[in-house]
CSV table of C-alpha atoms in Angstrom, one decimal:
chain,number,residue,atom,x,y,z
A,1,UNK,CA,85.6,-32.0,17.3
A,2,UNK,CA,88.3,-30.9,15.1
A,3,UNK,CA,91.3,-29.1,16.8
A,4,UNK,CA,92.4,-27.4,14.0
A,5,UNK,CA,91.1,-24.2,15.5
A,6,UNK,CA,92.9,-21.0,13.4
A,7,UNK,CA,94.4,-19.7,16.3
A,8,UNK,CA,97.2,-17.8,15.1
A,9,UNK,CA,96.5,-14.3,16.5
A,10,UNK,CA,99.0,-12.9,18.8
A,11,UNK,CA,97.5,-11.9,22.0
A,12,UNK,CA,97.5,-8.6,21.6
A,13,UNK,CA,95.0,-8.9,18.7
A,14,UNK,CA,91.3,-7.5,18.6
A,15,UNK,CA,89.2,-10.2,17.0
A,16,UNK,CA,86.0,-9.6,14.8
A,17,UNK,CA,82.7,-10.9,16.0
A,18,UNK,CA,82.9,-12.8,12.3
A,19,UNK,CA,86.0,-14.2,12.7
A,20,UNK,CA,85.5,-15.5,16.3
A,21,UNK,CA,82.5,-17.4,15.3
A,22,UNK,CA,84.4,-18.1,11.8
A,23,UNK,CA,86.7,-20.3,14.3
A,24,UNK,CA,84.2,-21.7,16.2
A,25,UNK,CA,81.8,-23.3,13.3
A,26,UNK,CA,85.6,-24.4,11.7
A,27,UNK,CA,86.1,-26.5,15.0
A,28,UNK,CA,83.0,-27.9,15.9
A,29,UNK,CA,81.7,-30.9,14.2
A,30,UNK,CA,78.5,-32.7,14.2
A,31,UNK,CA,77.9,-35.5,16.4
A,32,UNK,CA,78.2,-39.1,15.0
A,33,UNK,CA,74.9,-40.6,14.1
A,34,UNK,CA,73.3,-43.4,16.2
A,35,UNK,CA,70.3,-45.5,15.9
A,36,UNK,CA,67.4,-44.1,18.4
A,37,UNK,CA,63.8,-45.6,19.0
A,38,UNK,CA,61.3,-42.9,17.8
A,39,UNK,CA,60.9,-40.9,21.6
A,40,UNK,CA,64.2,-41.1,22.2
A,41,UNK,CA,64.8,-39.1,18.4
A,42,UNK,CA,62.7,-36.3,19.4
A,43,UNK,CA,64.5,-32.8,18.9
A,44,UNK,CA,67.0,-34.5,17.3
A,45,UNK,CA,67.8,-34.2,12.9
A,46,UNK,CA,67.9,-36.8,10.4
A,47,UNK,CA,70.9,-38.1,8.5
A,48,UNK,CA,69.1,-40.2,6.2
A,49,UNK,CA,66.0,-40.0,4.1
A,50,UNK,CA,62.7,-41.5,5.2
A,51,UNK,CA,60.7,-43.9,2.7
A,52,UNK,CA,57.3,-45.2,3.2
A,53,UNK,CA,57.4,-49.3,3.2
A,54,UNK,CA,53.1,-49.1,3.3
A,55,UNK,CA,50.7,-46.7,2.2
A,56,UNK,CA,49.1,-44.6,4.5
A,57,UNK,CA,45.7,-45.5,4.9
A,58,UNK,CA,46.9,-49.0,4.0
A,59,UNK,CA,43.3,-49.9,2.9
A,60,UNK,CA,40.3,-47.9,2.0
A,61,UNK,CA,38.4,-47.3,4.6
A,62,UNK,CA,35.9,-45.5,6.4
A,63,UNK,CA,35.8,-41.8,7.6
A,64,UNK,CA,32.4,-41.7,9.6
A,65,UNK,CA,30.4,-44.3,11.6
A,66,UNK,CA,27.5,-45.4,9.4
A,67,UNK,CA,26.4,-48.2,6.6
A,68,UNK,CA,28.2,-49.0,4.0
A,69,UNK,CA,26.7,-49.3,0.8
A,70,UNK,CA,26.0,-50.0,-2.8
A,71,UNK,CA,25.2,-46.3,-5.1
A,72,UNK,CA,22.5,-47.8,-6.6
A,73,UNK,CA,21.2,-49.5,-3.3
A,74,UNK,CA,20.5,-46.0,-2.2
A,75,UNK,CA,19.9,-44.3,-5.2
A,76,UNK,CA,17.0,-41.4,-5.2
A,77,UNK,CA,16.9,-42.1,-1.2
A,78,UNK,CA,14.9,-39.3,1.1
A,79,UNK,CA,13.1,-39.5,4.4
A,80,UNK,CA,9.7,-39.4,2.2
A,81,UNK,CA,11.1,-42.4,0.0
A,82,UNK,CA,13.6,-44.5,1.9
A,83,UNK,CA,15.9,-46.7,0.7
A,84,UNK,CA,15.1,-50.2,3.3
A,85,UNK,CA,18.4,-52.4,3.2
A,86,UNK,CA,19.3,-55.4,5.2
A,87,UNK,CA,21.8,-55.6,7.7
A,88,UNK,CA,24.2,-58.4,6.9
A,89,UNK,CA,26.4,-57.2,10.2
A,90,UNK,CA,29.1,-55.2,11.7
A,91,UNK,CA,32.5,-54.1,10.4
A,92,UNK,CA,35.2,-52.3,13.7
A,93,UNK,CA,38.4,-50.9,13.0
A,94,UNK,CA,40.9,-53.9,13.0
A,95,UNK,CA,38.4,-56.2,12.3
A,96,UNK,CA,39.9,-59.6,10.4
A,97,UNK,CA,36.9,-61.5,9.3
A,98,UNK,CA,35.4,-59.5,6.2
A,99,UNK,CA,31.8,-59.3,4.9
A,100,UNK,CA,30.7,-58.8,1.3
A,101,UNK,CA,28.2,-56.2,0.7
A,102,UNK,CA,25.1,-57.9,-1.9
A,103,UNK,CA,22.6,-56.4,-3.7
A,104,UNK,CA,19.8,-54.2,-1.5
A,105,UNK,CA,22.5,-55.4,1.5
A,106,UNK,CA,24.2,-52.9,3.9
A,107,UNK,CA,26.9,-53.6,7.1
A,108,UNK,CA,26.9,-51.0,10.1
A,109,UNK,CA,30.9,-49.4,9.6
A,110,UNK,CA,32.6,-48.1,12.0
A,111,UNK,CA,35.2,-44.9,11.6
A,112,UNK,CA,38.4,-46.3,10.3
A,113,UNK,CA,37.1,-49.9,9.4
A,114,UNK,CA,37.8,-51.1,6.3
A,115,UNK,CA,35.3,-51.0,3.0
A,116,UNK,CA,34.0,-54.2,2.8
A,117,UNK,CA,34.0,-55.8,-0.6
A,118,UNK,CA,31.0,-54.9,-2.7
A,119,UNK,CA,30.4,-51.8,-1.2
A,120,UNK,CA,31.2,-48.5,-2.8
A,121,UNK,CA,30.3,-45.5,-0.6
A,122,UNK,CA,29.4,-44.9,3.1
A,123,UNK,CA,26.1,-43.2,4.7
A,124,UNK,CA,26.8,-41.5,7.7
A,125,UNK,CA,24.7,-43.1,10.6
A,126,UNK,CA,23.0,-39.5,11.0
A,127,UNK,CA,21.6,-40.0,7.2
A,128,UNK,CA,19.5,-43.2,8.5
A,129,UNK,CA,17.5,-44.3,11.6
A,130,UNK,CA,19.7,-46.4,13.2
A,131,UNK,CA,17.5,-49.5,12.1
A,132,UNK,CA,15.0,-48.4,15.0
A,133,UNK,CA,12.4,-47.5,12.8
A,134,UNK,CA,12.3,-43.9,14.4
A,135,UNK,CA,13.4,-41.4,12.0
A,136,UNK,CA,17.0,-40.2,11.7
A,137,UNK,CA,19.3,-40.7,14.5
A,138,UNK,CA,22.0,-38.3,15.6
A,139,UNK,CA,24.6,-41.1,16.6
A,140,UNK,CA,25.3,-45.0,16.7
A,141,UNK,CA,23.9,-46.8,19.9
A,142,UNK,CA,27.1,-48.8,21.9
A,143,UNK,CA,26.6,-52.5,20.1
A,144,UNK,CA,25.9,-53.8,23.5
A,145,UNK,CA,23.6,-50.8,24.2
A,146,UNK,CA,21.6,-51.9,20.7
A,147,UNK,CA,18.8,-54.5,20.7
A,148,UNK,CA,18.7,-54.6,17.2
A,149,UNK,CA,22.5,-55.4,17.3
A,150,UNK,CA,23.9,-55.9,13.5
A,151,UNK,CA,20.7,-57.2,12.0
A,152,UNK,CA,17.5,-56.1,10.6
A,153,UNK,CA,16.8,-53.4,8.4
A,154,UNK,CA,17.6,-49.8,8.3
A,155,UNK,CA,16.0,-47.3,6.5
A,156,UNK,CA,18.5,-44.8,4.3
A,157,UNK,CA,17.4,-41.1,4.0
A,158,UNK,CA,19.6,-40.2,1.4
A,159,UNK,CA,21.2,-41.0,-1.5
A,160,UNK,CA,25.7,-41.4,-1.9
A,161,UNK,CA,28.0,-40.9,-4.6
A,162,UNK,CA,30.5,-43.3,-5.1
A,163,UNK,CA,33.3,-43.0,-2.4
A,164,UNK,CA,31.4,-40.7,-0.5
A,165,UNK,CA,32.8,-40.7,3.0
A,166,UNK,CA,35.3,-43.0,2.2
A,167,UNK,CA,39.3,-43.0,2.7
A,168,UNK,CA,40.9,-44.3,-0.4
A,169,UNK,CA,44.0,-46.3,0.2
A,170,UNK,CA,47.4,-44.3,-0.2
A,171,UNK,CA,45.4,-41.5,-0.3
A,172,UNK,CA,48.0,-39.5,2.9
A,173,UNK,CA,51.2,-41.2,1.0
A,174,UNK,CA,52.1,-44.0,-1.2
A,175,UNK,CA,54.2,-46.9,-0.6
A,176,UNK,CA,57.8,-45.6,-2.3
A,177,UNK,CA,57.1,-42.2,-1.0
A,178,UNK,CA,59.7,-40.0,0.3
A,179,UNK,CA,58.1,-39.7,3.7
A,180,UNK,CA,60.9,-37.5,5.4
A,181,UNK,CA,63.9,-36.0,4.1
A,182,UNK,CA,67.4,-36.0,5.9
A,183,UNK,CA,68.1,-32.7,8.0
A,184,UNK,CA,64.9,-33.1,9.1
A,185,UNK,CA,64.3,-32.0,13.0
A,186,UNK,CA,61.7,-34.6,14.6
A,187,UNK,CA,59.2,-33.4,16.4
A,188,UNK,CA,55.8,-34.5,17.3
A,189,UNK,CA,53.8,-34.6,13.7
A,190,UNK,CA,57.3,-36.3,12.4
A,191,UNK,CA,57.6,-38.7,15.2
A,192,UNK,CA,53.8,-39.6,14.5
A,193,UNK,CA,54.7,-40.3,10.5
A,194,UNK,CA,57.4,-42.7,11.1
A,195,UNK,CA,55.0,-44.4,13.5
A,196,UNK,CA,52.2,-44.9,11.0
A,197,UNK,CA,54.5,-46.0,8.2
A,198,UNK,CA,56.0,-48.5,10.9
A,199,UNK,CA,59.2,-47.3,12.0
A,200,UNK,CA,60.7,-48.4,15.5
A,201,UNK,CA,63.9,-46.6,15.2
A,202,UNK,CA,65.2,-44.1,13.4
A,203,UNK,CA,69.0,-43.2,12.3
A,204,UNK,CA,69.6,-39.6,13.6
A,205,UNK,CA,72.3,-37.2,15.6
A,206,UNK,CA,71.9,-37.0,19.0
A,207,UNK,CA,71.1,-34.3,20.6
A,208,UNK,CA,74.0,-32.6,22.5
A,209,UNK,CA,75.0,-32.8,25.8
A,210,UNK,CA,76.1,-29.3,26.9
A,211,UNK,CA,77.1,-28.8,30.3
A,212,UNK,CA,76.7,-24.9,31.7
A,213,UNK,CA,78.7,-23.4,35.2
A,214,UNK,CA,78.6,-20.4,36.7
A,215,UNK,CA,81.8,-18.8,38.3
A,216,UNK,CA,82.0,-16.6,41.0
A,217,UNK,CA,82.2,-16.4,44.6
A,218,UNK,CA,79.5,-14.0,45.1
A,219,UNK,CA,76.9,-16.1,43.5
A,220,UNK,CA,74.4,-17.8,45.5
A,221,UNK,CA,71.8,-20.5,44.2
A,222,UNK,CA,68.3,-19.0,44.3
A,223,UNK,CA,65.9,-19.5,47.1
A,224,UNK,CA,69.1,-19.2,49.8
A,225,UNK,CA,69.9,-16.1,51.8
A,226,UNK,CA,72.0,-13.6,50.3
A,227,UNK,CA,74.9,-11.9,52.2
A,228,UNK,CA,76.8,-8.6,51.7
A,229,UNK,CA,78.7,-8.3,48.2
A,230,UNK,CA,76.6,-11.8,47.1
A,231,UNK,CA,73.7,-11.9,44.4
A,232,UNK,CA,72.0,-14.3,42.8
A,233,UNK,CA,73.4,-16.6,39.7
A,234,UNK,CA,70.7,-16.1,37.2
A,235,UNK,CA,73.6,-16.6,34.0
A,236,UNK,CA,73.5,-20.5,34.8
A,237,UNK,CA,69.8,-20.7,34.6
A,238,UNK,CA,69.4,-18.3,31.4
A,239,UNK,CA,72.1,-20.2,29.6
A,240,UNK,CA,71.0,-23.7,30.3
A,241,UNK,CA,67.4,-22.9,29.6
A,242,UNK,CA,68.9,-21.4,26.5
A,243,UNK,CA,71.2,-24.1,25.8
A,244,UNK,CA,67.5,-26.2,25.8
A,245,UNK,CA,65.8,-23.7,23.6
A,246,UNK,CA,68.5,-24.3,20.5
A,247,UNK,CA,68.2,-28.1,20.6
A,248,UNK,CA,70.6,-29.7,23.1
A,249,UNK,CA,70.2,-31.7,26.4
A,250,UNK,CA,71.2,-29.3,29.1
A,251,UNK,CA,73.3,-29.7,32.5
A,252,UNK,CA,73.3,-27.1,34.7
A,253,UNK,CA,76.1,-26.9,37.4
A,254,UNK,CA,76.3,-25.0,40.5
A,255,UNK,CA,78.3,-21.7,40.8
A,256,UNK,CA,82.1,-22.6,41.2
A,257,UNK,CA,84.2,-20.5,43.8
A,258,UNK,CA,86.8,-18.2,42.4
A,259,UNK,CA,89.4,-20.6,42.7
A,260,UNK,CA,91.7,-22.5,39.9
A,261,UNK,CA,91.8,-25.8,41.1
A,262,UNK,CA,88.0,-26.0,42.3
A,263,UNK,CA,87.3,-24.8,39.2
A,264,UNK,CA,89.6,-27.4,37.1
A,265,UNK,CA,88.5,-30.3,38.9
A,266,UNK,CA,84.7,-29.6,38.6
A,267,UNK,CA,85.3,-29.1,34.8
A,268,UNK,CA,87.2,-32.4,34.7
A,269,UNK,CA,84.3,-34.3,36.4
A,270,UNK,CA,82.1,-32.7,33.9
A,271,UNK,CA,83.5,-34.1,30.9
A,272,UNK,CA,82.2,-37.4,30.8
A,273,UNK,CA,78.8,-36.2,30.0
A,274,UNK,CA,79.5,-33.5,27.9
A,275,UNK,CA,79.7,-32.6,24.2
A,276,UNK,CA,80.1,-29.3,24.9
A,277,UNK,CA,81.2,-26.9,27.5
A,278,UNK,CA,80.0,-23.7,28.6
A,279,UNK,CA,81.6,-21.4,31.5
A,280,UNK,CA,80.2,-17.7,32.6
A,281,UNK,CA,82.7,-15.5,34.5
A,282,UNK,CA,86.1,-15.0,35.2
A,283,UNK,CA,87.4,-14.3,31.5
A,284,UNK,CA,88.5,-10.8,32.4
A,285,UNK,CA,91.6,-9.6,33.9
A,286,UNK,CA,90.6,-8.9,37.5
A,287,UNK,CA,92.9,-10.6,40.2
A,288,UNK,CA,90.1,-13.4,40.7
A,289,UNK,CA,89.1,-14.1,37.2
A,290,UNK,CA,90.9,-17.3,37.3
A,291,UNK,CA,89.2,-19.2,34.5
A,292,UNK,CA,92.4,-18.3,32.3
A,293,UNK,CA,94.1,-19.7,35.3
A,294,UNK,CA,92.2,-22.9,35.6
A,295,UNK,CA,91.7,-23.8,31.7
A,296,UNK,CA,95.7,-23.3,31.2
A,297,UNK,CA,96.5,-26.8,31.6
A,298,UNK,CA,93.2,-29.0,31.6
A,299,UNK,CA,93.6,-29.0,27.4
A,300,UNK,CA,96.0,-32.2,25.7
A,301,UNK,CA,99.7,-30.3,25.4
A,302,UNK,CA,100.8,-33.1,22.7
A,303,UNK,CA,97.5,-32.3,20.5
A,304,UNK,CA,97.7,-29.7,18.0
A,305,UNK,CA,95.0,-26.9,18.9
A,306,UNK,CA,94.1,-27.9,21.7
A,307,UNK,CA,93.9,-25.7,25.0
A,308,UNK,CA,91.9,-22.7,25.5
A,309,UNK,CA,92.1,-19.6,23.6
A,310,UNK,CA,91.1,-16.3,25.5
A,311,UNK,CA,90.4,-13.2,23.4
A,312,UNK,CA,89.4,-9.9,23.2
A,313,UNK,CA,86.7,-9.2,20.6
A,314,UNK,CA,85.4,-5.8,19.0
A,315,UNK,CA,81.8,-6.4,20.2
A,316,UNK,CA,79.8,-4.6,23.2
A,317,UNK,CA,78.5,-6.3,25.4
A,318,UNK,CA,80.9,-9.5,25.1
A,319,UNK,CA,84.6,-8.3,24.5
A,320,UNK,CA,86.5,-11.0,26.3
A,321,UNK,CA,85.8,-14.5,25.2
A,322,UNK,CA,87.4,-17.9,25.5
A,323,UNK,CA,87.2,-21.0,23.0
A,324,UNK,CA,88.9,-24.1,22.6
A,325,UNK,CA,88.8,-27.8,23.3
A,326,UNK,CA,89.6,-29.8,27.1
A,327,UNK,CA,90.4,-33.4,27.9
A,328,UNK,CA,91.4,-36.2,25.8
A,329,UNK,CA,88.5,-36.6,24.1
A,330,UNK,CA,89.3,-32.9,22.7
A,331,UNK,CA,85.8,-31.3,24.1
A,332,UNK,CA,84.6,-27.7,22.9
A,333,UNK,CA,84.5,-25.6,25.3
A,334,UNK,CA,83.0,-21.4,25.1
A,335,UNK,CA,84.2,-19.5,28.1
A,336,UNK,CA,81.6,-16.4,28.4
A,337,UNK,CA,81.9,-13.0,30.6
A,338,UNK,CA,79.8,-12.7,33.3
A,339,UNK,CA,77.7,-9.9,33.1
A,340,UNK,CA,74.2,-11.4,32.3
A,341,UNK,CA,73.6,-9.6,29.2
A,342,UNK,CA,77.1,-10.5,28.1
A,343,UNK,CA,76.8,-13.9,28.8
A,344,UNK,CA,73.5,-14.7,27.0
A,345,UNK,CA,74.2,-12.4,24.1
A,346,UNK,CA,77.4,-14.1,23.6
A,347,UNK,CA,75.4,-17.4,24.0
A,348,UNK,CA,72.9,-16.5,21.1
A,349,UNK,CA,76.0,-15.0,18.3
A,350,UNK,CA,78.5,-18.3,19.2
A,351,UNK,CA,77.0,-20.7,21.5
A,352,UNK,CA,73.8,-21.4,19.8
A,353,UNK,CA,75.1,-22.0,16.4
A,354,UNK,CA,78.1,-24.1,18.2
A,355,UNK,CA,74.7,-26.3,19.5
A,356,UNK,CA,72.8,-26.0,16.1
A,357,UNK,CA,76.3,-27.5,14.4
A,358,UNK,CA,76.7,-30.8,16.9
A,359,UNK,CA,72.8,-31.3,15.8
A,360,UNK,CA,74.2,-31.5,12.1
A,361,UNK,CA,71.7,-28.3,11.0
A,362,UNK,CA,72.6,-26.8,7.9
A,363,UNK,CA,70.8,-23.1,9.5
A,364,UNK,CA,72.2,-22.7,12.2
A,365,UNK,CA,72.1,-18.9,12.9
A,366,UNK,CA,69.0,-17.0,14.1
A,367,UNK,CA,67.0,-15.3,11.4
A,368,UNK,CA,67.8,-11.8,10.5
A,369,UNK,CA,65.5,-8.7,9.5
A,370,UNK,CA,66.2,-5.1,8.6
A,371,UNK,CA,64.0,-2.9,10.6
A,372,UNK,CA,63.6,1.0,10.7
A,373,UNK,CA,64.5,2.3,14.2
A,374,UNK,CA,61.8,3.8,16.4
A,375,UNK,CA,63.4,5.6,19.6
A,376,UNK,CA,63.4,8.5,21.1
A,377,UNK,CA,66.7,9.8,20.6
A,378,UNK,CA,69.8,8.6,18.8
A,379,UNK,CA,71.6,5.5,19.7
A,380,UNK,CA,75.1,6.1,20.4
A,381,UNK,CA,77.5,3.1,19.8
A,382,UNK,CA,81.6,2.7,20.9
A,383,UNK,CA,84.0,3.3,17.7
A,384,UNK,CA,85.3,0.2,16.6
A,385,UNK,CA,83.1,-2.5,18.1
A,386,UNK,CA,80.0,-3.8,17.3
A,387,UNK,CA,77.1,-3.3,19.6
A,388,UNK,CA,74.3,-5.6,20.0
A,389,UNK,CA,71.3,-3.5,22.2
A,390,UNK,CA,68.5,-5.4,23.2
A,391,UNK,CA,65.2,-4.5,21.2
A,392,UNK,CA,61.4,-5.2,21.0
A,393,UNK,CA,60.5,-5.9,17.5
A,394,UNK,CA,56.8,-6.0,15.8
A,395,UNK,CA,55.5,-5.1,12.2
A,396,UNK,CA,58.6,-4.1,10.9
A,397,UNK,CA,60.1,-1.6,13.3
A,398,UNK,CA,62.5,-2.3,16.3
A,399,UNK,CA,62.7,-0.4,19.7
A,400,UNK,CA,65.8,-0.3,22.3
A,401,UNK,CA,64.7,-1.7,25.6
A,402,UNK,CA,66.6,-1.0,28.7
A,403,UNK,CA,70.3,0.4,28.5
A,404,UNK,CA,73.7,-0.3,27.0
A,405,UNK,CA,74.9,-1.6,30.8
A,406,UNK,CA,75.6,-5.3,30.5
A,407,UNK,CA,74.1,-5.9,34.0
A,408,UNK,CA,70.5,-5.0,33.1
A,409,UNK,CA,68.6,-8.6,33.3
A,410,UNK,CA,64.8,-6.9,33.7
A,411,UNK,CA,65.5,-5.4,29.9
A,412,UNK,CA,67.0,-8.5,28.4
A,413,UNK,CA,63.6,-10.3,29.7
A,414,UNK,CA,61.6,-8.1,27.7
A,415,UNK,CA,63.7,-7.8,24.9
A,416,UNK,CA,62.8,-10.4,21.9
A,417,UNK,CA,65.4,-8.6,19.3
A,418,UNK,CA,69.2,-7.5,18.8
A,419,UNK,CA,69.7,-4.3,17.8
A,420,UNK,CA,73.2,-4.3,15.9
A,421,UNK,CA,75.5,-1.5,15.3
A,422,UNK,CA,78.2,-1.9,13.4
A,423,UNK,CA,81.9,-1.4,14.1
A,424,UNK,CA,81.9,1.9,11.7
A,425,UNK,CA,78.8,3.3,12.8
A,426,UNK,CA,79.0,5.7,15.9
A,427,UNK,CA,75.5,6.7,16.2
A,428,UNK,CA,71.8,6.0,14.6
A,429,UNK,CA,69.5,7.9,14.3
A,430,UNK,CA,65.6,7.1,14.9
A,431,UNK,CA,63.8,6.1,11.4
A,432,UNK,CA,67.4,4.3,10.4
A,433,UNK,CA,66.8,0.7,8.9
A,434,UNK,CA,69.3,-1.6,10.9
A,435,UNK,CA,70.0,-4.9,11.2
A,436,UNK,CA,68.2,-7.1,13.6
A,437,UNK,CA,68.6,-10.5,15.1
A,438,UNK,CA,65.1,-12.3,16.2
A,439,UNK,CA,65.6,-14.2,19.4
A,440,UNK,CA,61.6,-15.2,19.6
């Protein structure tokens, strides 16, 4: 991390949502790459193109079990007039030993096996009788299930064109290929590329280790009995989950008490698997919000911008926020409010693309739409900050969900949108076209 954080606002100043973030994506830096084998790289991005060594298939070979053939072996073929071709024997995927296919000669070929030399197209099984002598067959016995094993005759109902049914070599990519480009994220159909082209390992940027922890004395862990004045910390859970959702391996850590040096001293033994920090609670200015407190002196003094910067922003829900780097290895660390719609909207505008940055994503916001406004009334928004209300969008419109009150969790769940008002704009009225982040 860089710790060349522009803090040179005077405390007193009321910071932009732009400019708070413009701070953050200035500090943060992505991760260094490393060398990971292939599971190990899932979820994380690429730093380096991908080129294919061997062609995918490597050889022609076969996409149904059945005979492969000669065109003119088979030629004019029906079930009135068969073709009748001898059996020379089998060929199984990942077969070595190879068979050449003669004049008026066929071998039984198996899905994925390659084309034996002399042949030119493949009859699905279904197209002959099995070399039972029965009529058409609807499958391929088991070979230790088939008397007539890989001899004999079999009789071909129809005729092939050549390369009918057959996978020509290079055909998915060529050797020299670009298989992958770098930025790529790796998931599963990626991960199952660079396995078939024959890479182990794979150069990439981790994914980041972000540590989450709730403060508050009135929080209890779910499933335990509440007491008067306690409720249940939900802002750990919904931020790590989140956290997990934008990319990065997620810690969770039990609520801390409202007290500086618990709170300092958890946060210390937290950095040694962190890449980044997140705290919820105790930002404000209440007598026990002693994050402020606790965060004053756990940054490097002798390092130039480092320390914690706490702020006031012009944004509802979300005005006070914290940001800076801890410890001597200079960690980022985003100190949240508490309220749970607070906390995870401030997650999703600065936290997330703090995530999607360490990954080394070049996008790193979520997408953004313009949507007309469908509500029952107009929506009424503070003078000077910028509101984000929670919304339901579909087919081009957007609908408020819940409240304005920071505290309301059962909206946020059903909310999939961010309504946003800007700082100039007072009130909107339904049918408006306004801005909208997607959270789906």
């Amino acid at each position: 991390m860089s710790t060349a954080a522009t803090r040179t606002a005077g405390p007193d100043h009321l910071w932009t949502v732009d400019e708070h973030l413009e701070d953050i994506l200035a500090t943060v830096r992505p991760l260094d790459p490393i060398e990971l084998q292939l599971l190990d790289a899932q979820g994380c991005v690429l730093v380096e193109d991908v080129t294919v060594p061997v062609s995918l298939p490597p050889f022609d070979n076969s996409s149904m079990d059945g005979y492969a053939v000669r065109v003119t072996d088979v030629a004019g073929a029906s079930e009135e007039y068969p073709a009748v071709l001898t059996v020379i024997g089998d060929v199984a995927a990942g077969q070595a030993e190879s068979l050449h296919v003669g004049p008026g000669e066929t071998a039984r070929i198996m899905t994925g096996a390659p084309l034996p030399p002399g042949a030119e197209a493949v009859v699905p099984v279904e197209w002959t009788d099995g070399g039972l002598g029965e009529g058409p067959v609807t499958g391929m016995r088991a070979r230790s299930q088939s008397p007539e094993g890989a001899g004999g005759h079999v009789h071909v109902y129809r005729s092939a064109e050549a390369r009918a049914h057959v996978r020509a070599q290079g055909s998915d990519v060529k050797a020299g290929d670009r298989a992958l480009e770098a930025g790529t994220v790796l998931g599963p159909p990626q991960i199952a590329l660079l396995a078939a082209i024959g890479r182990g390992t794979v150069r990439v940027r981790p994914r980041p280790r972000v540590v989450v922890m709730s403060t508050g004395s009135e929080l209890v862990q779910p499933d335990e009995q509440l007491g008067n004045g306690q409720i249940y910390d939900s802002n750990s859970f919904a931020l790590t989950a989140a956290a997990r959702d934008a990319g990065a391996i997620a810690y969770r850590v039990g609520a801390v008490a409202d007290d500086a040096e618990t709170l300092r001293s958890t946060i210390e033994d937290q950095l040694v698997r962190a890449d980044l920090m997140v705290t919820t609670g105790g930002v404000s200015v209440g007598a026990y919000d002693v994050v402020e407190e606790a965060l004053s002196s756990v940054g490097d003094e002798d390092e130039e911008g480092a320390g914690i910067d706490f702020r006031k922003l012009a944004m509802q829900p979300g005005k006070p926020q914290g940001f800076g780097s801890i410890g001597p290895d200079h960690i980022p660390l985003l100190a949240l409010p508490g309220n749970p719609v607070s906390s995870y909207v401030s997650f999703e505008l600065f936290v997330r693309p703090a995530i999607r940055t360490l990954m080394g994503l070049d996008d790193v916001h979520r997408p953004r739409t313009r949507a007309t406004l469908t509500a029952d009334k107009a929506l009424t928004s503070p003078k000077g900050r910028r509101q984000f209300l929670r919304g339901t969008y579909a087919d081009g419109a957007v609908t408020p969900v819940g409240g304005a009150g920071s505290h309301l969790v059962a909206a946020l769940a059903l909310a999939d949108a961010l309504i946003v008002v800007p700082e100039n704009v007072e009130s909107v009225e339904p049918g408006t076209e306004v801005d909208v982040v997607l959270l789906g």
